[in-house]
Coordinates of C-alpha atoms in Angstrom, one line a residue:
M176 CA -68.3 -42.7 17.4
V177 CA -68.5 -45.9 15.7
A178 CA -71.6 -46.6 13.6
S179 CA -74.4 -48.8 15.3
I180 CA -78.2 -49.8 15.6
F181 CA -78.1 -46.6 18.2
D182 CA -77.6 -44.3 15.6
D183 CA -81.3 -43.8 15.0
F184 CA -82.2 -44.1 18.8
P185 CA -82.6 -41.0 20.9
S186 CA -79.8 -40.8 23.7
P187 CA -81.7 -41.1 26.8
S188 CA -80.8 -38.3 29.4
S189 CA -78.9 -40.9 31.4
A190 CA -76.7 -41.9 29.3
R191 CA -76.0 -38.5 28.2
L192 CA -75.3 -37.8 31.9
L193 CA -72.9 -40.8 32.0
G194 CA -70.9 -39.4 28.7
W195 CA -72.2 -42.5 26.9
E196 CA -70.5 -43.4 23.8
M197 CA -70.4 -46.4 21.5
K198 CA -66.7 -47.8 21.0
G199 CA -67.8 -51.3 19.3
F200 CA -69.8 -54.1 18.8
D201 CA -69.2 -57.8 17.9
A202 CA -72.7 -59.4 16.5
E203 CA -71.1 -62.9 16.8
A204 CA -69.7 -62.8 19.9
R205 CA -72.7 -60.4 21.2
T206 CA -70.1 -58.4 23.1
I207 CA -70.3 -54.4 23.4
E208 CA -67.6 -51.7 24.6
I209 CA -69.2 -48.4 25.5
G210 CA -67.1 -45.4 26.8
F211 CA -68.2 -43.0 29.8
Q212 CA -66.9 -39.9 31.0
L213 CA -67.3 -39.0 34.7
D214 CA -66.6 -35.6 36.7
D215 CA -66.4 -34.6 39.8
R216 CA -70.4 -34.7 40.1
F217 CA -70.1 -38.4 40.8
L218 CA -68.2 -38.1 43.4
N219 CA -69.2 -39.5 47.2
P220 CA -67.7 -38.1 50.2
A221 CA -64.6 -40.2 50.2
G222 CA -63.7 -38.5 46.7
T223 CA -64.5 -41.3 44.5
V224 CA -67.1 -42.6 42.1
Q225 CA -70.2 -43.1 44.2
G226 CA -71.0 -47.0 43.5
G227 CA -74.7 -45.9 42.4
F228 CA -72.5 -44.8 39.3
L229 CA -70.7 -47.5 38.8
A230 CA -73.8 -49.6 38.9
A231 CA -75.4 -47.5 36.3
M232 CA -72.4 -47.6 34.1
L233 CA -72.8 -51.1 34.2
D234 CA -76.2 -51.2 33.5
D235 CA -75.8 -48.7 30.6
T236 CA -73.4 -51.3 29.0
Q237 CA -75.2 -54.5 29.4
G238 CA -78.9 -53.2 28.2
P239 CA -77.4 -51.6 25.0
C240 CA -75.9 -55.0 24.3
L241 CA -78.8 -57.1 24.5
F242 CA -80.8 -54.5 22.2
A243 CA -78.2 -54.6 19.8
A244 CA -77.2 -58.4 19.5
S245 CA -80.9 -59.0 19.0
E246 CA -80.7 -56.1 16.2
G247 CA -83.5 -53.9 18.1
T248 CA -85.9 -56.9 18.7
V249 CA -85.6 -57.3 22.4
Y250 CA -84.8 -55.4 25.4
A251 CA -85.0 -56.4 28.6
P252 CA -85.6 -54.2 31.9
T253 CA -83.5 -55.0 34.3
I254 CA -85.2 -57.1 37.1
D255 CA -82.0 -58.2 39.4
F256 CA -78.6 -57.6 39.2
H257 CA -75.5 -58.3 41.4
V258 CA -72.5 -55.7 41.1
V259 CA -69.2 -56.1 43.1
C260 CA -67.0 -52.9 43.4
L261 CA -63.4 -54.1 43.2
K262 CA -61.5 -50.5 43.7
P263 CA -61.8 -46.9 44.0
A264 CA -62.6 -45.2 41.0
R265 CA -61.7 -41.8 40.3
P266 CA -63.3 -39.4 38.0
G267 CA -62.2 -39.4 34.1
R268 CA -62.9 -41.9 31.4
F269 CA -64.2 -45.4 31.8
T270 CA -64.9 -48.4 29.4
G271 CA -67.7 -50.9 29.9
K272 CA -67.6 -54.3 28.5
G273 CA -70.4 -56.4 28.2
R274 CA -71.9 -59.8 26.7
V275 CA -74.9 -61.5 26.5
V276 CA -74.7 -64.9 28.2
S277 CA -78.2 -66.1 27.5
L278 CA -81.3 -64.9 26.2
G279 CA -84.4 -66.9 26.4
K280 CA -88.4 -66.2 25.5
T281 CA -88.7 -64.5 28.8
I282 CA -85.4 -63.9 30.6
A283 CA -82.2 -62.5 29.6
V284 CA -78.9 -62.8 31.4
T285 CA -75.8 -60.5 30.4
E286 CA -72.4 -59.5 32.2
A287 CA -71.1 -56.4 32.1
E288 CA -67.2 -55.4 33.0
L289 CA -66.0 -51.5 34.1
F290 CA -62.2 -50.3 33.5
D291 CA -61.0 -47.1 34.6
E292 CA -58.4 -45.1 32.2
G293 CA -55.5 -47.5 33.2
G294 CA -57.4 -50.6 32.0
S295 CA -58.2 -51.6 35.5
M296 CA -61.3 -53.6 36.4
V297 CA -63.0 -51.3 38.9
A298 CA -66.4 -53.1 38.9
R299 CA -68.1 -55.8 37.4
G300 CA -72.0 -57.0 37.2
T301 CA -74.0 -59.9 36.5
F302 CA -77.8 -59.1 35.3
T303 CA -81.2 -60.9 34.6
G304 CA -83.7 -58.8 32.7
R305 CA -87.6 -59.5 31.4
V306 CA -87.4 -60.0 27.8
M307 CA -89.8 -57.4 26.1
E308 CA -90.2 -56.3 22.6
G309 CA -87.7 -53.8 21.2
A310 CA -90.1 -51.3 20.4
M311 CA -91.4 -51.2 24.1
A312 CA -87.9 -49.4 24.5
R313 CA -88.9 -46.7 22.4
R314 CA -91.8 -45.7 24.1
G315 CA -91.0 -43.3 26.4
E316 CA -89.5 -41.1 23.8
K317 CA -90.4 -37.5 23.8

């Protein structure tokens, strides 16, 4: 795992469920790369990863990107998102790539793309979030 701002941040149970792993962050470009690992528990009746889990991985890519880009001073709970599922996803390793598009005083816009083990994009999303003080992200800790 890459050293990051998340080293001292307790991993949320949803991130652990998805096998969340920091792979890289570029502060200047405000981009991030996150690894995920999904197994058969995430399948729909057709035998592919259920779309809600694809959306969750995209969300768990773009949110940490914004948090890291602001050096932990800002997080932005999602208030709206648009996800496009491009192809069926099979269980295995996934890579989420996110970027901060815009960060204002009250609204942030981010994007994320999700790739399967073969490097094919399986989903992409655009997110709008309400900008809040970064310390708020830790208030739900136990």
